[in-house]
Short mmCIF file of C-alpha atoms in Angstrom, two decimals:
data_model
loop_
_atom_site.label_atom_id
_atom_site.label_comp_id
_atom_site.label_asym_id
_atom_site.label_seq_id
_atom_site.Cartn_x
_atom_site.Cartn_y
_atom_site.Cartn_z
CA MET A 1 104.85 116.30 96.24
CA GLY A 2 105.79 114.20 98.84
CA ARG A 3 105.24 109.97 98.80
CA VAL A 4 103.16 108.18 100.90
CA PHE A 5 104.34 105.31 102.24
CA VAL A 6 103.77 102.06 104.31
CA ASN A 7 106.12 100.60 106.87
CA ILE A 8 105.29 97.46 108.73
CA GLY A 9 106.24 94.10 109.98
CA LEU A 10 104.85 91.01 108.60
CA SER A 11 104.54 87.43 109.70
CA LEU A 12 105.73 84.65 107.24
CA ASP A 13 101.71 83.73 107.01
CA GLY A 14 100.79 87.29 106.56
CA TYR A 15 99.72 88.93 109.87
CA MET A 16 100.67 92.10 111.37
CA ALA A 17 99.81 91.23 114.84
CA PRO A 18 99.36 88.15 116.73
CA GLU A 19 95.81 86.71 118.26
CA GLY A 20 95.37 87.72 121.60
CA MET A 21 97.20 91.20 120.73
CA THR A 22 94.23 93.25 121.95
CA LEU A 23 93.64 95.83 124.57
CA GLU A 24 92.05 93.05 126.36
CA HIS A 25 95.17 91.59 126.73
CA TRP A 26 97.56 94.48 126.36
CA ASP A 27 99.02 93.48 129.98
CA HIS A 28 98.74 89.62 129.45
CA PRO A 29 101.71 89.14 126.52
CA GLU A 30 101.25 85.19 127.68
CA TYR A 31 97.77 85.27 126.21
CA LYS A 32 97.98 82.86 123.03
CA ASP A 33 101.34 83.51 123.52
CA TRP A 34 101.25 86.90 121.76
CA GLY A 35 104.03 88.60 123.55
CA ALA A 36 106.11 85.68 122.05
CA LYS A 37 104.95 86.32 118.71
CA TRP A 38 105.29 89.93 118.83
CA ALA A 39 108.85 89.84 119.54
CA ALA A 40 109.92 87.48 116.99
CA LEU A 41 108.39 89.61 114.57
CA MET A 42 109.60 93.27 116.06
CA GLY A 43 112.21 92.35 118.01
CA TRP A 44 114.88 93.36 115.55
CA ILE A 45 113.94 96.78 116.09
CA PHE A 46 114.95 97.15 119.82
CA GLY A 47 118.53 96.22 119.04
CA GLN A 48 118.88 99.34 116.99
CA GLN A 49 120.59 102.21 118.23
CA TYR A 50 118.27 105.04 116.85
CA PHE A 51 115.22 103.38 118.21
CA ARG A 52 116.77 103.11 121.58
CA GLU A 53 117.57 106.80 121.66
CA ILE A 54 114.15 108.00 120.49
CA LEU A 55 112.06 105.68 122.73
CA LYS A 56 114.76 106.28 125.62
CA LEU A 57 115.36 103.14 126.15
CA GLY A 58 118.90 103.19 127.05
CA PRO A 59 122.37 103.83 125.24
CA GLY A 60 124.09 101.10 122.96
CA GLY A 61 122.61 99.43 120.00
CA GLU A 62 123.43 98.52 116.65
CA THR A 63 124.58 101.31 114.28
CA GLY A 64 124.29 99.23 110.43
CA PRO A 65 122.14 99.48 107.60
CA LEU A 66 119.05 98.65 109.65
CA ASN A 67 119.81 101.53 112.01
CA ASP A 68 120.43 103.90 108.90
CA MET A 69 116.79 102.69 107.66
CA LEU A 70 115.15 103.55 110.62
CA ARG A 71 116.26 107.18 110.95
CA HIS A 72 115.27 107.50 107.37
CA THR A 73 111.99 106.47 107.63
CA MET A 74 111.42 108.62 110.74
CA GLU A 75 113.26 111.61 109.40
CA ARG A 76 111.24 111.88 106.17
CA THR A 77 108.06 110.92 108.17
CA ALA A 78 105.96 114.70 107.99
CA ALA A 79 102.57 113.60 108.92
CA ASN A 80 100.93 110.03 110.00
CA ILE A 81 97.64 108.57 109.32
CA MET A 82 96.04 105.84 111.51
CA GLY A 83 92.89 103.78 112.17
CA LYS A 84 90.39 104.32 115.06
CA ARG A 85 91.88 100.66 116.79
CA MET A 86 95.65 101.43 116.40
CA PHE A 87 94.99 104.92 117.98
CA GLU A 88 92.86 103.27 120.74
CA GLY A 89 95.76 100.88 121.46
CA GLY A 90 98.40 103.32 121.31
CA GLU A 91 96.73 105.71 123.48
CA ARG A 92 96.49 103.06 126.28
CA GLY A 93 100.14 101.77 125.25
CA TRP A 94 102.24 104.58 124.09
CA PRO A 95 104.34 106.70 126.99
CA GLU A 96 103.40 110.27 127.26
CA GLU A 97 105.55 111.20 124.75
CA ALA A 98 103.95 109.26 122.02
CA PRO A 99 106.40 108.43 119.23
CA PHE A 100 105.25 110.28 116.29
CA HIS A 101 106.69 113.51 116.40
CA THR A 102 104.31 114.69 114.08
CA PRO A 103 100.48 115.66 113.14
CA VAL A 104 98.60 112.24 113.29
CA TYR A 105 95.66 111.80 111.34
CA VAL A 106 93.15 109.48 113.08
CA LEU A 107 90.21 107.88 111.05
CA THR A 108 87.54 107.69 113.27
CA HIS A 109 83.71 108.59 113.60
CA GLU A 110 84.26 110.03 116.94
CA LYS A 111 84.38 113.58 117.39
CA ARG A 112 87.32 114.91 119.48
CA GLU A 113 89.24 118.29 120.09
CA PRO A 114 93.17 117.63 118.82
CA TRP A 115 94.93 115.93 121.25
CA SER A 116 98.48 117.40 121.75
CA ARG A 117 101.29 115.36 123.59
CA PRO A 118 104.82 116.17 124.68
CA GLY A 119 107.62 115.92 121.86
CA GLY A 120 105.39 117.25 118.86
CA THR A 121 102.70 114.65 118.55
CA THR A 122 99.21 115.94 117.76
CA PHE A 123 96.57 113.95 117.23
CA TYR A 124 93.98 115.23 114.97
CA PHE A 125 90.19 113.17 114.76
CA VAL A 126 89.30 113.03 110.91
CA ASN A 127 85.37 112.17 110.35
CA ASP A 128 85.42 112.43 106.39
CA GLY A 129 87.41 109.39 105.35
CA PRO A 130 90.62 108.19 103.94
CA GLU A 131 91.04 110.77 101.45
CA ARG A 132 90.32 113.53 103.66
CA ALA A 133 92.89 112.78 106.01
CA LEU A 134 95.55 112.40 103.34
CA ALA A 135 94.67 115.70 102.17
CA LEU A 136 95.09 116.92 105.42
CA ALA A 137 98.35 115.02 106.06
CA ARG A 138 99.45 116.65 103.16
CA ASP A 139 98.90 120.01 103.65
CA SER A 140 100.77 119.62 107.02
CA ALA A 141 103.56 117.70 105.50
CA ALA A 142 104.25 120.57 103.00
CA GLY A 143 106.03 118.43 100.42
CA ARG A 144 107.65 115.83 102.87
CA ASP A 145 106.40 112.42 103.38
CA VAL A 146 103.26 110.87 104.73
CA ARG A 147 103.41 107.13 106.46
CA ILE A 148 99.95 105.19 106.49
CA ALA A 149 100.80 103.81 109.79
CA GLY A 150 98.24 101.13 110.11
CA GLY A 151 96.54 99.06 111.08
CA ALA A 152 95.70 96.75 108.58
CA ASN A 153 92.74 98.07 107.63
CA VAL A 154 93.71 101.11 106.88
CA ILE A 155 96.38 100.09 104.79
CA GLN A 156 93.89 98.53 102.60
CA GLN A 157 91.72 101.32 102.28
CA TYR A 158 94.65 103.63 100.95
CA LEU A 159 96.05 100.95 98.75
CA ASN A 160 92.24 100.26 97.31
CA LEU A 161 92.58 103.62 96.39
CA ASP A 162 95.61 103.87 94.92
CA LEU A 163 97.13 106.20 97.02
CA VAL A 164 100.36 104.16 98.37
CA ASP A 165 103.58 105.07 96.88
CA GLU A 166 105.98 102.52 98.64
CA LEU A 167 105.54 99.52 100.73
CA GLU A 168 107.96 98.82 103.00
CA ILE A 169 107.56 95.45 104.63
CA ALA A 170 110.04 93.60 107.30
CA LEU A 171 109.21 90.15 107.08
CA ALA A 172 110.11 87.71 109.85
CA PRO A 173 110.55 84.29 110.01
CA VAL A 174 108.00 83.76 112.36
CA LEU A 175 104.53 81.71 111.91
CA PHE A 176 101.61 83.07 114.11
CA GLY A 177 98.74 80.73 112.98
CA GLY A 178 96.03 83.59 113.52
CA GLY A 179 96.04 87.33 114.27
CA ARG A 180 95.14 90.40 112.17
CA ARG A 181 95.57 89.87 108.47
CA TRP A 182 97.25 92.81 106.85
CA LEU A 183 95.09 92.07 103.84
CA GLU A 184 92.17 90.40 103.17
CA GLY A 185 89.85 92.60 101.15
CA LEU A 186 92.01 93.97 98.32
CA GLY A 187 90.03 95.20 95.14
CA GLU A 188 90.32 92.72 92.34
CA THR A 189 92.93 94.66 90.51
CA PRO A 190 95.27 95.83 93.11
CA PRO A 191 98.05 98.39 92.18
CA ARG A 192 101.30 97.15 90.83
CA PHE A 193 104.73 97.51 92.94
CA ARG A 194 108.27 96.78 91.75
CA ILE A 195 110.73 95.15 94.32
CA ASP A 196 113.18 98.40 94.90
CA ARG A 197 115.61 96.72 97.55
CA VAL A 198 115.89 94.08 100.14
CA ILE A 199 117.99 94.06 103.06
CA HIS A 200 118.62 90.58 104.47
CA THR A 201 119.39 89.67 107.94
CA PRO A 202 118.41 86.64 110.43
CA ALA A 203 115.69 88.74 112.52
CA ALA A 204 113.87 90.07 109.31
CA THR A 205 113.95 90.26 105.57
CA HIS A 206 113.32 94.17 105.01
CA LEU A 207 111.37 94.40 101.50
CA ARG A 208 110.99 97.71 99.60
CA TYR A 209 108.44 98.03 97.38
CA VAL A 210 107.58 100.95 94.85
CA ARG A 211 104.40 101.58 92.73
CA GLU A 212 105.03 101.20 88.99
CA MET B 1 117.05 60.72 106.42
CA GLY B 2 115.78 62.73 103.64
CA ARG B 3 114.38 66.12 104.01
CA VAL B 4 110.72 67.24 103.72
CA PHE B 5 110.26 70.57 101.82
CA VAL B 6 108.23 72.88 100.45
CA ASN B 7 108.61 74.89 97.50
CA ILE B 8 106.27 77.72 96.15
CA GLY B 9 105.66 80.95 94.70
CA LEU B 10 103.65 83.21 97.20
CA SER B 11 101.85 86.53 96.13
CA LEU B 12 102.79 89.80 98.33
CA ASP B 13 99.24 89.35 99.82
CA GLY B 14 99.59 85.58 100.77
CA TYR B 15 97.92 83.76 97.78
CA MET B 16 99.52 80.93 96.28
CA ALA B 17 97.08 81.07 93.19
CA PRO B 18 94.74 83.91 91.92
CA GLU B 19 91.22 83.71 91.83
CA GLY B 20 89.72 82.32 88.95
CA MET B 21 92.77 79.74 88.60
CA THR B 22 90.42 76.71 88.61
CA LEU B 23 89.38 73.81 86.52
CA GLU B 24 86.24 75.77 85.02
CA HIS B 25 88.46 78.57 83.68
CA TRP B 26 91.55 76.82 83.04
CA ASP B 27 91.15 77.86 79.48
CA HIS B 28 90.08 81.29 80.42
CA PRO B 29 93.25 83.25 81.60
CA GLU B 30 91.48 86.54 80.99
CA TYR B 31 88.65 85.32 83.71
CA LYS B 32 89.35 87.60 86.50
CA ASP B 33 92.96 88.18 85.00
CA TRP B 34 93.98 85.23 86.70
CA GLY B 35 96.55 84.32 83.67
CA ALA B 36 98.27 87.87 84.11
CA LYS B 37 98.44 87.42 87.70
CA TRP B 38 100.04 83.88 87.52
CA ALA B 39 102.47 85.26 84.98
CA ALA B 40 103.31 88.06 87.42
CA LEU B 41 103.96 84.99 90.14
CA MET B 42 105.78 82.27 88.39
CA GLY B 43 106.99 84.30 84.99
CA TRP B 44 110.51 84.18 86.17
CA ILE B 45 110.71 80.36 85.95
CA PHE B 46 109.90 80.37 82.26
CA GLY B 47 112.83 82.33 81.80
CA GLN B 48 115.36 79.52 83.17
CA GLN B 49 117.65 77.13 81.16
CA TYR B 50 116.84 74.34 83.31
CA PHE B 51 113.03 74.51 83.34
CA ARG B 52 112.92 75.25 80.00
CA GLU B 53 114.89 72.29 79.36
CA ILE B 54 112.64 69.60 81.60
CA LEU B 55 109.27 71.20 79.91
CA LYS B 56 110.93 70.89 76.35
CA LEU B 57 110.07 74.40 76.24
CA GLY B 58 112.87 75.36 73.64
CA PRO B 59 116.56 76.06 74.02
CA GLY B 60 117.92 79.14 75.63
CA GLY B 61 117.27 80.99 79.09
CA GLU B 62 119.24 81.95 82.16
CA THR B 63 121.87 79.84 83.67
CA GLY B 64 122.75 81.87 86.81
CA PRO B 65 122.05 80.98 90.86
CA LEU B 66 117.95 80.60 89.83
CA ASN B 67 118.57 78.17 87.15
CA ASP B 68 120.95 76.25 89.94
CA MET B 69 118.47 76.30 92.59
CA LEU B 70 115.71 75.00 90.12
CA ARG B 71 118.03 72.31 89.21
CA HIS B 72 118.81 71.47 92.49
CA THR B 73 115.48 71.47 93.44
CA MET B 74 114.44 69.06 91.03
CA GLU B 75 117.52 66.79 91.32
CA ARG B 76 117.12 66.39 95.23
CA THR B 77 113.25 65.63 95.08
CA ALA B 78 112.67 62.18 95.19
CA ALA B 79 109.08 61.64 95.98
CA ASN B 80 106.01 64.33 95.83
CA ILE B 81 103.02 64.67 97.74
CA MET B 82 99.75 66.52 96.42
CA GLY B 83 96.52 67.38 97.39
CA LYS B 84 93.40 66.24 95.32
CA ARG B 85 92.82 69.30 93.75
CA MET B 86 96.05 69.93 92.76
CA PHE B 87 96.18 66.63 91.00
CA GLU B 88 93.04 67.40 89.31
CA GLY B 89 94.16 70.36 88.08
CA GLY B 90 97.43 68.83 87.15
CA GLU B 91 95.70 65.62 85.27
CA ARG B 92 93.90 68.14 83.29
CA GLY B 93 97.06 70.45 82.68
CA TRP B 94 100.19 68.94 82.68
CA PRO B 95 101.53 67.34 79.31
CA GLU B 96 101.49 63.75 79.09
CA GLU B 97 104.67 63.48 80.54
CA ALA B 98 104.06 64.85 83.69
CA PRO B 99 106.58 67.11 85.13
CA PHE B 100 107.94 65.02 88.34
CA HIS B 101 109.80 62.23 87.36
CA THR B 102 109.30 60.52 90.83
CA PRO B 103 106.46 58.61 92.58
CA VAL B 104 103.78 61.01 93.23
CA TYR B 105 101.50 60.56 96.20
CA VAL B 106 97.97 62.07 96.11
CA LEU B 107 95.94 62.63 99.33
CA THR B 108 92.53 61.64 98.33
CA HIS B 109 89.49 59.83 98.95
CA GLU B 110 89.16 58.27 95.92
CA LYS B 111 90.34 54.83 95.89
CA ARG B 112 91.98 54.29 92.27
CA GLU B 113 95.11 51.89 91.06
CA PRO B 114 98.76 53.84 90.34
CA TRP B 115 98.84 55.84 87.13
CA SER B 116 102.07 55.71 85.31
CA ARG B 117 102.89 58.33 82.92
CA PRO B 118 106.18 58.34 80.24
CA GLY B 119 109.05 59.88 82.18
CA GLY B 120 108.94 58.30 85.25
CA THR B 121 106.00 59.99 86.97
CA THR B 122 103.82 57.27 88.96
CA PHE B 123 100.56 58.69 90.48
CA TYR B 124 99.59 56.83 93.83
CA PHE B 125 96.24 57.76 95.43
CA VAL B 126 96.55 57.22 99.27
CA ASN B 127 93.38 57.00 101.24
CA ASP B 128 94.95 57.27 104.82
CA GLY B 129 95.99 60.62 105.59
CA PRO B 130 98.98 62.84 105.17
CA GLU B 131 101.36 60.78 107.69
CA ARG B 132 100.61 57.26 105.68
CA ALA B 133 101.48 59.40 102.58
CA LEU B 134 104.74 60.84 103.82
CA ALA B 135 105.80 57.06 105.11
CA LEU B 136 105.20 55.83 101.61
CA ALA B 137 106.91 58.71 100.12
CA ARG B 138 110.09 58.47 102.39
CA ASP B 139 110.31 54.62 101.61
CA SER B 140 110.28 55.34 98.01
CA ALA B 141 112.57 58.24 98.43
CA ALA B 142 115.28 55.97 100.27
CA GLY B 143 117.11 58.61 102.02
CA ARG B 144 116.53 61.19 99.38
CA ASP B 145 114.16 64.22 99.82
CA VAL B 146 110.04 64.66 99.79
CA ARG B 147 108.39 67.71 98.30
CA ILE B 148 105.46 68.80 99.32
CA ALA B 149 103.77 69.92 96.31
CA GLY B 150 100.62 71.70 97.29
CA GLY B 151 98.29 72.90 97.25
CA ALA B 152 97.84 75.20 100.17
CA ASN B 153 95.73 73.08 102.31
CA VAL B 154 98.15 69.83 102.38
CA ILE B 155 101.10 71.87 103.04
CA GLN B 156 99.39 73.21 105.74
CA GLN B 157 98.26 69.94 107.07
CA TYR B 158 102.31 68.71 107.04
CA LEU B 159 103.17 72.29 109.21
CA ASN B 160 100.41 71.23 111.56
CA LEU B 161 101.83 68.08 112.05
CA ASP B 162 105.19 69.48 112.44
CA LEU B 163 106.65 67.39 109.67
CA VAL B 164 107.96 70.24 107.05
CA ASP B 165 112.17 70.57 107.49
CA GLU B 166 112.68 73.41 104.98
CA LEU B 167 110.01 76.20 103.63
CA GLU B 168 111.14 77.85 100.17
CA ILE B 169 108.98 80.61 98.88
CA ALA B 170 109.35 83.01 95.66
CA LEU B 171 107.61 85.90 96.83
CA ALA B 172 106.86 87.84 93.89
CA PRO B 173 105.99 91.70 93.84
CA VAL B 174 102.57 91.64 92.56
CA LEU B 175 99.04 91.74 94.86
CA PHE B 176 96.37 89.13 93.96
CA GLY B 177 93.25 90.78 95.97
CA GLY B 178 92.07 87.23 96.32
CA GLY B 179 92.49 83.58 95.44
CA ARG B 180 94.05 80.69 97.29
CA ARG B 181 95.73 81.67 100.41
CA TRP B 182 98.51 79.19 101.62
CA LEU B 183 98.17 79.86 105.14
CA GLU B 184 94.78 80.44 107.17
CA GLY B 185 94.33 77.13 109.51
CA LEU B 186 97.73 76.99 111.28
CA GLY B 187 97.59 75.77 114.60
CA GLU B 188 98.52 78.19 117.50
CA THR B 189 101.54 77.14 118.27
CA PRO B 190 103.26 76.49 114.56
CA PRO B 191 106.68 75.41 113.99
CA ARG B 192 109.48 77.68 114.21
CA PHE B 193 111.62 78.52 111.25
CA ARG B 194 115.22 80.59 110.78
CA ILE B 195 116.14 82.22 107.43
CA ASP B 196 118.56 80.39 105.76
CA ARG B 197 119.00 82.43 102.57
CA VAL B 198 117.46 85.05 100.23
CA ILE B 199 118.02 85.29 96.60
CA HIS B 200 116.73 88.76 95.41
CA THR B 201 115.64 89.32 91.71
CA PRO B 202 113.15 92.06 90.17
CA ALA B 203 111.04 89.14 89.58
CA ALA B 204 110.81 87.31 92.88
CA THR B 205 112.76 87.10 96.36
CA HIS B 206 113.56 83.79 96.98
CA LEU B 207 113.49 83.15 100.90
CA ARG B 208 114.61 79.76 102.24
CA TYR B 209 113.84 78.67 105.64
CA VAL B 210 114.67 75.90 107.67
CA ARG B 211 112.96 74.23 111.12
CA GLU B 212 115.17 75.46 114.23
#
């Protein structure tokens, strides 16, 4: 059976996104300086050749271990799961060719027909909760891996259900001072992980944990 | 001038101490499983030769890079600063020979005479705020380094005053699901750090950041 994994960027004070990075301020990255904070969090990814290639950002870029890591993450992901808020942000912010190229299961109360985008991404809207979304994702993944894409609240739901096999965290040396915390309502006995590997770079410490 | 540094253990979900690790439950480590969680956070330190030696825990222990790191931290620390809550926990929990061997400046509203312990630790009770405590600590350190020992709230005060030169974090692969967060009220423009080094072990990822 495929693995269920989380792969996020995290600030040193535990936020997945800076304050101000909302639909309302999407076009105003200077609002509470969210653009600069987000760049400090995720800037490393734009320097990688594979990321530049799949987002059609132009030629060039690094081709070292981080690039291999990005390629591996993309290639092993056969389905994605995300929350309604992340989808709504992306529906506005993603290019027409949404950057998933897999089925994407959106946890929502909204009833809506599947929405197919160029490049192989189809969004399915699931009204029956996280376990049902994972069952659908596993079916479509056919033994390959499923990524819990976010946001924070959805990742937490899957951790509380003990359905996450791997946590991959790019810990950036930046303090946000506010924003979307990645975990603030875990149960009292969260699942247990061991650390599997670290890739250390100036822009981020890439940590990988696997469930014990 | 000496450096001002923070050196803490941190859970993967951003807590410095598990829920239940309070004065009320100090003798009941099974309360909310805080003892096991704290052991997952800090257990590595009890395996180090230098720590065993200074706490008189007996012979043996590892003598590798973590041991060198612990020794370096202890030897460079010429004064400590801590909050009232940490002091009160320690007043109850530390051995008679308190494990500092330096002047310790306690931020508190309580007026109290200095309290000297065997082994060179003297606690001074400072009623005039964090900047005054740091001035006193710097004076007594005479050019050597000052450690902001904790707790979380005190560390945050010094970060908000932009008085922290170095952050050293032992990030343990454990989720607490609750407890004392290390940062939850930073200002909107926190100080900026760059990563200086990582020591990777199965029990914790030892991260060191210096102010830019």
